[in-house]
Coordinates of C-alpha atoms (C1' of nucleotides) in Angstrom, one line a residue:
Chain U
M7 CA -4.7 -0.6 -25.2
E8 CA -7.5 2.0 -25.0
M9 CA -4.9 4.6 -24.9
I10 CA -3.1 3.4 -28.0
I11 CA -6.3 3.3 -30.1
N12 CA -7.0 6.8 -28.8
Q13 CA -3.7 8.0 -30.0
I14 CA -4.3 6.5 -33.4
E15 CA -7.7 8.2 -33.6
K16 CA -6.2 11.5 -32.5
E17 CA -3.5 11.3 -35.0
Y18 CA -5.4 9.9 -38.0
G19 CA -9.1 10.3 -37.5
P20 CA -12.0 8.5 -35.7
L21 CA -12.9 4.8 -35.9
S22 CA -16.2 3.1 -35.2
S23 CA -16.3 1.0 -32.0
D24 CA -17.2 -1.9 -34.1
C25 CA -14.0 -1.4 -36.1
K26 CA -11.9 -0.8 -33.0
N27 CA -13.1 -4.1 -31.4
E28 CA -12.2 -5.9 -34.5
I29 CA -8.7 -4.3 -34.8
I30 CA -7.9 -5.5 -31.3
K31 CA -8.5 -9.1 -32.4
H32 CA -6.1 -8.7 -35.2
I33 CA -3.0 -7.2 -33.7
H34 CA -0.1 -8.5 -31.7
F35 CA 2.1 -6.7 -29.2
L36 CA 5.8 -7.4 -29.4
T37 CA 8.8 -6.2 -27.5
F38 CA 12.3 -5.8 -28.9
K39 CA 15.7 -4.9 -27.6
K40 CA 17.7 -2.1 -29.1
G41 CA 19.5 -3.3 -32.2
E42 CA 17.2 -6.1 -33.1
I43 CA 16.5 -6.4 -36.8
I44 CA 12.9 -7.1 -37.7
V45 CA 13.1 -6.9 -41.5
R46 CA 16.0 -7.8 -43.7
E47 CA 16.9 -7.0 -47.3
G48 CA 15.5 -9.4 -49.8
Q49 CA 12.7 -10.6 -47.5
Y50 CA 9.0 -10.4 -48.5
S51 CA 7.8 -8.6 -45.4
D52 CA 4.1 -8.6 -45.0
K53 CA 4.0 -6.8 -41.7
I54 CA 3.4 -3.2 -40.7
Y55 CA 4.5 -2.0 -37.3
F56 CA 3.2 0.7 -35.0
I57 CA 5.6 2.0 -32.4
V58 CA 4.0 2.1 -29.0
E59 CA 7.2 2.9 -27.2
G60 CA 10.7 3.3 -28.5
A61 CA 12.0 4.0 -32.0
A62 CA 12.8 2.2 -35.2
R63 CA 14.7 2.8 -38.3
A64 CA 14.5 1.6 -41.9
Y65 CA 17.8 1.6 -43.9
Y66 CA 19.4 0.5 -47.0
L67 CA 22.8 -1.3 -47.3
V68 CA 24.3 -0.1 -50.5
D69 CA 27.7 -1.7 -51.1
G70 CA 28.3 -2.0 -47.5
K71 CA 27.2 1.5 -46.6
D72 CA 24.3 1.9 -44.2
V73 CA 21.9 4.6 -45.4
S74 CA 18.9 5.5 -43.2
D75 CA 15.6 6.0 -45.1
Y76 CA 13.0 6.5 -42.4
F77 CA 12.7 6.9 -38.6
A78 CA 9.6 6.1 -36.6
F79 CA 9.0 7.1 -33.0
E80 CA 6.0 6.7 -30.6
N81 CA 2.7 6.6 -32.4
E82 CA 4.1 6.3 -35.8
F83 CA 4.0 3.4 -38.3
I84 CA 6.9 1.7 -40.0
S85 CA 7.2 -1.0 -42.6
S86 CA 9.3 -1.8 -45.6
I87 CA 6.9 0.1 -47.8
I88 CA 8.2 -1.5 -51.0
S89 CA 7.5 -4.9 -49.6
F90 CA 4.4 -4.3 -47.6
F91 CA 2.6 -2.1 -50.1
G92 CA 4.4 -3.1 -53.3
H93 CA 4.5 -6.8 -52.7
Q94 CA 8.2 -6.9 -53.6
P95 CA 11.3 -8.1 -51.8
S96 CA 12.4 -5.5 -49.3
P97 CA 15.3 -3.3 -50.2
H98 CA 15.3 -2.2 -46.6
Y99 CA 16.4 -3.5 -43.3
I100 CA 14.4 -2.3 -40.3
E101 CA 15.9 -2.3 -36.8
L102 CA 14.9 -1.0 -33.4
V103 CA 17.1 1.9 -32.3
Q104 CA 15.9 1.6 -28.7
D105 CA 14.2 -1.0 -26.6
S106 CA 10.7 -0.9 -27.9
I107 CA 7.1 -2.0 -27.7
V108 CA 5.5 -2.4 -31.0
I109 CA 2.2 -3.5 -32.5
E110 CA 2.4 -5.8 -35.5
V111 CA -0.3 -6.1 -38.1
S112 CA -0.1 -8.6 -41.0
R113 CA -1.1 -7.6 -44.5
K114 CA -3.8 -10.3 -44.3
S115 CA -5.4 -8.6 -41.2
F116 CA -4.8 -5.3 -42.9
D117 CA -6.6 -6.3 -46.0
T118 CA -9.4 -8.0 -44.1
L119 CA -10.0 -4.9 -42.0
S120 CA -9.8 -2.6 -45.0
K121 CA -12.3 -4.6 -46.8
R122 CA -14.7 -4.9 -43.9
F123 CA -14.5 -1.4 -42.5
H124 CA -14.9 1.8 -44.5
D125 CA -13.3 3.7 -41.6
F126 CA -10.3 1.5 -41.5
E127 CA -9.8 2.0 -45.2
H128 CA -10.0 5.7 -44.6
L129 CA -7.5 5.5 -41.8
I130 CA -5.0 3.7 -44.1
R131 CA -5.6 6.3 -46.8
I132 CA -4.7 9.0 -44.3
V133 CA -1.6 7.2 -43.2
V134 CA -0.4 6.6 -46.8
T135 CA -1.2 10.2 -47.7
K136 CA 0.9 11.5 -44.9
V137 CA 3.8 9.4 -46.0
M138 CA 3.3 10.6 -49.6
L139 CA 3.4 14.2 -48.4
Q140 CA 6.6 13.6 -46.3
Q141 CA 8.3 12.0 -49.3
Q142 CA 7.3 14.9 -51.5
E143 CA 9.0 17.2 -49.0
R144 CA 12.0 15.0 -48.8
I145 CA 12.4 14.9 -52.6
S146 CA 12.4 18.7 -52.9
S147 CA 14.7 19.1 -50.0
I148 CA 17.3 16.7 -51.5
L149 CA 16.9 18.4 -54.9
F150 CA 16.9 22.1 -53.9
Q151 CA 18.7 22.5 -50.6
S152 CA 22.3 22.5 -49.6
A153 CA 23.6 20.1 -46.9
E154 CA 23.5 22.9 -44.4
Q155 CA 19.9 23.8 -45.2
R156 CA 18.8 20.2 -45.0
Y157 CA 20.3 19.9 -41.6
K158 CA 18.7 23.1 -40.3
H159 CA 15.4 22.0 -41.7
I160 CA 15.4 18.7 -39.9
L161 CA 16.5 20.5 -36.7
S162 CA 13.5 22.8 -37.0
I163 CA 10.9 20.0 -37.7
R164 CA 12.3 17.2 -35.5
P165 CA 14.6 18.7 -32.9
D166 CA 14.2 15.6 -30.8
I167 CA 15.8 13.3 -33.5
I168 CA 19.3 14.6 -32.7
Q169 CA 18.9 13.3 -29.2
R170 CA 17.6 9.9 -30.2
V171 CA 19.7 8.7 -33.1
P172 CA 23.4 8.9 -33.7
L173 CA 24.6 11.5 -36.1
K174 CA 25.7 9.0 -38.7
H175 CA 22.2 7.9 -39.2
I176 CA 21.0 11.4 -39.5
A177 CA 23.7 12.2 -42.0
S178 CA 22.8 9.4 -44.3
Y179 CA 19.1 10.2 -43.9
L180 CA 19.9 13.7 -45.1
G181 CA 21.8 12.4 -48.0
M182 CA 25.3 13.5 -46.9
T183 CA 28.3 11.9 -45.3
L184 CA 29.0 11.9 -41.6
E185 CA 32.0 14.3 -42.2
T186 CA 29.9 16.8 -44.1
L187 CA 27.3 16.8 -41.4
S188 CA 30.0 17.4 -38.8
R189 CA 31.3 20.3 -40.8
V190 CA 27.8 21.7 -41.2
R191 CA 27.3 21.5 -37.5
N192 CA 30.6 23.2 -36.6
P193 CA 31.0 25.9 -39.2
K194 CA 34.7 26.7 -39.8
T195 CA 35.8 29.1 -37.1
Chain N
M20 CA -17.3 7.9 -70.6
E21 CA -17.9 4.2 -70.0
M22 CA -14.5 3.6 -71.5
I23 CA -12.8 6.0 -69.1
I24 CA -14.3 4.4 -66.0
N25 CA -13.4 1.1 -67.4
Q26 CA -9.8 2.2 -67.7
I27 CA -9.8 3.5 -64.1
E28 CA -11.2 0.2 -62.9
K29 CA -8.7 -1.7 -64.9
E30 CA -5.8 0.4 -63.5
Y31 CA -6.9 0.7 -59.9
G32 CA -9.6 -1.9 -59.1
P33 CA -13.4 -2.3 -59.5
L34 CA -16.1 0.0 -58.5
S35 CA -19.8 -0.6 -57.7
S36 CA -22.2 0.6 -60.3
D37 CA -23.8 2.8 -57.7
C38 CA -20.5 4.5 -57.1
K39 CA -19.8 4.8 -60.8
N40 CA -23.1 6.5 -61.4
E41 CA -22.4 9.0 -58.6
I42 CA -18.9 9.7 -59.9
I43 CA -20.3 10.7 -63.2
K44 CA -22.4 13.3 -61.5
H45 CA -19.4 14.8 -59.9
I46 CA -16.8 15.2 -62.6
H47 CA -16.2 17.7 -65.3
F48 CA -14.6 17.3 -68.7
L49 CA -12.2 20.1 -69.7
T50 CA -10.1 20.6 -72.8
F51 CA -6.8 22.5 -72.8
K52 CA -4.3 23.6 -75.4
K53 CA -0.6 22.7 -75.1
G54 CA 1.1 25.2 -72.8
E55 CA -1.9 26.2 -70.7
I56 CA -1.2 26.4 -67.0
I57 CA -3.9 25.1 -64.8
V58 CA -2.2 25.5 -61.4
R59 CA 0.2 28.2 -60.3
E60 CA 2.6 28.4 -57.4
G61 CA 1.1 29.9 -54.2
Q62 CA -2.4 28.9 -55.2
Y63 CA -4.6 26.7 -53.0
S64 CA -5.5 24.2 -55.6
D65 CA -8.4 21.9 -54.6
K66 CA -8.7 20.0 -57.9
I67 CA -7.3 16.7 -59.0
Y68 CA -7.1 16.0 -62.7
F69 CA -7.3 12.7 -64.7
I70 CA -5.7 12.8 -68.1
V71 CA -8.1 11.3 -70.7
E72 CA -6.0 12.3 -73.6
G73 CA -2.7 14.3 -73.8
A74 CA -0.1 15.0 -71.1
A75 CA 0.6 17.2 -68.2
R76 CA 3.5 18.2 -66.1
A77 CA 4.0 19.5 -62.6
Y78 CA 7.1 21.7 -62.0
Y79 CA 8.7 24.0 -59.6
L80 CA 10.2 27.4 -60.3
V81 CA 13.2 27.7 -58.1
D82 CA 14.9 31.0 -58.5
G83 CA 13.9 31.2 -62.1
K84 CA 14.7 27.6 -62.9
D85 CA 12.0 25.3 -64.2
V86 CA 12.3 21.9 -62.4
S87 CA 9.9 19.1 -63.5
D88 CA 8.5 17.1 -60.7
Y89 CA 5.9 14.8 -62.2
F90 CA 4.5 13.8 -65.6
A91 CA 1.1 12.4 -66.2
F92 CA -0.1 10.8 -69.5
E93 CA -3.3 9.0 -70.5
N94 CA -5.2 7.4 -67.7
E95 CA -3.0 8.9 -65.0
F96 CA -3.9 11.4 -62.3
I97 CA -2.1 14.7 -61.6
S98 CA -2.6 17.4 -58.9
S99 CA -0.5 19.6 -56.8
I100 CA -0.2 17.0 -54.2
I101 CA 1.0 19.4 -51.5
S102 CA -2.1 21.6 -52.1
F103 CA -4.7 19.0 -52.9
F104 CA -3.8 16.5 -50.2
G105 CA -1.9 18.8 -47.8
H106 CA -4.2 21.8 -47.9
Q107 CA -1.3 24.1 -48.4
P108 CA -0.4 26.7 -51.1
S109 CA 1.0 24.9 -54.1
P110 CA 4.7 24.9 -54.6
H111 CA 4.1 23.6 -58.1
Y112 CA 2.8 24.9 -61.4
I113 CA 0.9 22.4 -63.5
E114 CA 0.8 22.8 -67.3
L115 CA -0.4 20.8 -70.2
V116 CA 2.4 19.7 -72.4
Q117 CA 0.1 18.7 -75.3
D118 CA -3.4 19.6 -76.3
S119 CA -5.4 17.5 -73.8
I120 CA -8.7 16.3 -72.5
V121 CA -8.9 16.0 -68.8
I122 CA -11.4 15.2 -66.1
E123 CA -11.5 17.6 -63.1
V124 CA -12.6 16.5 -59.7
S125 CA -12.9 19.0 -56.8
R126 CA -11.8 18.1 -53.3
K127 CA -15.3 18.6 -52.2
S128 CA -16.6 15.9 -54.6
F129 CA -13.6 13.8 -53.8
D130 CA -14.4 13.9 -50.1
T131 CA -18.1 13.4 -50.6
L132 CA -17.5 10.3 -52.7
S133 CA -14.8 9.0 -50.3
K134 CA -17.2 9.3 -47.4
R135 CA -20.1 7.8 -49.2
F136 CA -18.5 4.9 -51.0
H137 CA -16.1 2.5 -49.4
D138 CA -15.0 1.4 -52.9
F139 CA -14.1 5.0 -53.9
E140 CA -12.1 5.4 -50.7
H141 CA -10.3 2.2 -51.6
L142 CA -9.6 3.5 -55.1
I143 CA -8.1 6.6 -53.7
R144 CA -6.0 4.6 -51.3
I145 CA -4.6 2.6 -54.2
V146 CA -3.9 5.8 -56.2
V147 CA -2.1 7.4 -53.3
T148 CA -0.2 4.2 -52.5
K149 CA 1.1 4.0 -56.1
V150 CA 2.3 7.6 -55.9
M151 CA 4.0 6.7 -52.6
L152 CA 5.8 3.8 -54.2
Q153 CA 6.9 5.8 -57.1
Q154 CA 8.3 8.5 -54.8
Q155 CA 10.1 5.9 -52.8
E156 CA 11.8 4.7 -56.0
R157 CA 12.6 8.3 -57.0
I158 CA 14.2 9.0 -53.7
S159 CA 16.5 6.0 -53.9
S160 CA 17.3 6.7 -57.5
I161 CA 18.4 10.3 -56.6
L162 CA 20.4 9.1 -53.6
F163 CA 22.1 6.1 -55.1
Q164 CA 22.4 6.4 -58.8
S165 CA 24.7 8.4 -61.1
A166 CA 23.2 10.7 -63.7
E167 CA 23.8 8.0 -66.3
Q168 CA 22.1 5.3 -64.3
R169 CA 19.1 7.5 -63.7
Y170 CA 18.7 8.3 -67.4
K171 CA 19.0 4.6 -68.4
H172 CA 16.5 3.7 -65.7
I173 CA 13.9 6.1 -67.0
L174 CA 14.5 4.9 -70.5
S175 CA 13.8 1.4 -69.4
I176 CA 10.6 2.2 -67.5
R177 CA 9.1 5.0 -69.6
P178 CA 10.7 4.8 -73.0
D179 CA 7.8 6.9 -74.5
I180 CA 8.6 9.8 -72.3
I181 CA 11.6 10.8 -74.4
Q182 CA 9.3 11.2 -77.4
R183 CA 6.7 13.3 -75.6
V184 CA 8.6 15.8 -73.5
P185 CA 11.6 17.9 -74.3
L186 CA 14.9 16.9 -72.8
K187 CA 15.2 19.9 -70.6
H188 CA 12.2 18.7 -68.7
I189 CA 13.5 15.2 -68.4
A190 CA 16.9 16.5 -67.2
S191 CA 15.4 18.5 -64.4
Y192 CA 13.0 15.6 -63.5
L193 CA 16.1 13.4 -63.2
G194 CA 17.8 16.0 -61.0
M195 CA 20.5 17.0 -63.5
T196 CA 21.2 19.8 -65.9
L197 CA 20.4 19.8 -69.5
E198 CA 24.1 19.7 -70.4
T199 CA 24.7 16.7 -68.2
L200 CA 21.8 14.8 -69.7
S201 CA 23.2 15.6 -73.2
R202 CA 26.6 14.2 -72.2
V203 CA 25.0 11.1 -70.7
R204 CA 23.1 10.5 -74.0
N205 CA 26.2 11.1 -76.2
P206 CA 29.1 9.5 -74.3
K207 CA 32.4 11.0 -75.3
T208 CA 33.5 9.4 -78.5
Chain Q
dG14 C1' 41.5 4.2 -13.2
dT15 C1' 42.6 1.7 -17.7
dT16 C1' 41.4 -0.1 -21.9
dA17 C1' 38.6 -0.9 -25.8
dT18 C1' 35.0 0.5 -28.8
dC19 C1' 32.2 3.7 -30.8
dA20 C1' 31.1 8.6 -32.1
dT21 C1' 32.6 12.8 -33.8
dT22 C1' 35.8 16.2 -35.6
dT23 C1' 39.4 17.9 -38.5
dG24 C1' 42.4 18.0 -42.6
dA25 C1' 43.9 17.1 -47.4
dT26 C1' 42.6 15.7 -51.7
dC27 C1' 39.4 14.1 -55.5
dT28 C1' 35.4 13.8 -58.5
dA29 C1' 30.8 14.1 -60.5
dT30 C1' 28.2 17.4 -61.9
dA31 C1' 27.1 22.4 -62.2
dT32 C1' 28.0 26.6 -64.4
dC33 C1' 29.1 29.7 -68.1
dA34 C1' 29.6 30.3 -72.9
dA35 C1' 29.4 29.4 -77.6
dA36 C1' 28.3 26.4 -81.6
dT37 C1' 25.1 23.6 -84.0
dT38 C1' 20.8 21.4 -85.2
dC39 C1' 15.9 21.4 -85.5
dA40 C1' 11.0 22.8 -86.4
dG41 C1' 7.3 25.9 -87.3
dG42 C1' 5.6 30.0 -89.6
dT43 C1' 5.6 32.9 -93.7
Chain M
dA24 C1' 13.0 27.4 -99.4
dC25 C1' 14.2 30.9 -95.7
dC26 C1' 14.1 32.9 -91.3
dT27 C1' 13.7 32.8 -86.3
dG28 C1' 13.8 31.1 -82.0
dA29 C1' 14.0 27.0 -79.5
dA30 C1' 16.4 22.6 -78.5
dT31 C1' 20.5 20.3 -78.1
dT32 C1' 25.4 19.6 -78.2
dT33 C1' 30.2 20.7 -77.1
dG34 C1' 33.9 22.8 -74.5
dA35 C1' 36.4 25.0 -70.5
dT36 C1' 36.2 25.9 -65.7
dA37 C1' 34.4 25.9 -60.9
dT38 C1' 32.5 23.8 -56.7
dA39 C1' 29.9 21.3 -53.2
dG40 C1' 30.4 17.5 -51.1
dA41 C1' 32.7 12.8 -51.3
dT42 C1' 36.6 10.1 -50.0
dC43 C1' 40.6 8.8 -47.5
dA44 C1' 43.1 9.3 -43.3
dA45 C1' 44.1 10.4 -38.8
dA46 C1' 43.2 12.7 -34.4
dT47 C1' 40.2 13.5 -30.5
dG48 C1' 36.4 12.7 -27.4
dA49 C1' 32.9 10.0 -25.1
dT50 C1' 31.1 5.6 -22.9
dA51 C1' 31.1 1.5 -20.8
dA52 C1' 33.2 -2.8 -19.3
dC53 C1' 36.5 -4.6 -16.5

DNA sequence: GTTATCATTTGATCTATATCAAATTCAGGT
DNA sequence: ACCTGAATTTGATATAGATCAAATGATAAC
């Protein structure tokens, strides 16, 4: 537990011990098996998750097709952002892609902690800012880069991802089909 | 001035009067003519702008092509988010698309106010969260919708935009060429 | 070891949208 | 009103990547 909070502080900035103690009262540990779905499309999800161990994936189902939108690994947060932050029905599913240990925080706890602790509010601001910056990158990469460039880019920034999730999920995350990804990986001899 | 702060509170949530007074000390009013460029590619921009009157546009120049990324109108913020929030050289230019009155806040002021006032930190969190939610929508719209659907969607959520910015900027914002936008607007008779 | 299931590759077409090019319409300045 | 350059439309062609289909390869259960 100490260790986890340490990780959070390391990644996102320091917290007062007062705040840390209070956080501990508000969170729940959960364990999930690979393949379990923790958020479904249409659901109002008011939980945000922090991956202690394992990996999770948010995806859309658009006319039957599974399109990955976000991956989270150790020490990262995941939620249906439209639902958790936008108070709307989730367009996403979220599933665990490995057996995992996660921390769950409800929006209620989240709001209570934000209101009470300036440093928690700051932490959240940093978390949200990071997501915003990643999305900005993602938008320009979809808009300006070819399938091949996008693949090379993800390889360069997250080389581990290839090991941990099947290619079909990577393909849809990169906005291309599985076939195109395969061709990009095995350039015509 | 009162009015502006009122608008901000209305849009993003209340502020203590203590905080409001301090904000006033930190901001600058600026006026710009249509066409003026206030941020250039490559620059470390540590300013965020709030549009009091007029309109601004953030855009990329990718091998000579002007690609709009963001529009801001009255009571909206604009900055080079990569530079202001990510402390990196700006990939964007920002220009005023009409004669405008804007408020400028430096990152230094921004950080000072965030540190000092819990409610300012909260305000920023809300601003950033809104951008994140918009970007999320933008990503799914680029990924899942046809050129025609994207155009209809923007018409439905920002009908005013068509009046205020030339079509070429809208086209590139929607991730299509000017010609495609024109065809989408005038379906083959 | 054999079978069944899933992941990946390879091949042949198809399609939405880009690109290139030219014609038309519009708006501000004189 | 007339001119000039910008904005928009229209047309013909090209292309990256999608789609459809089938083959191959890997993994795990039995």
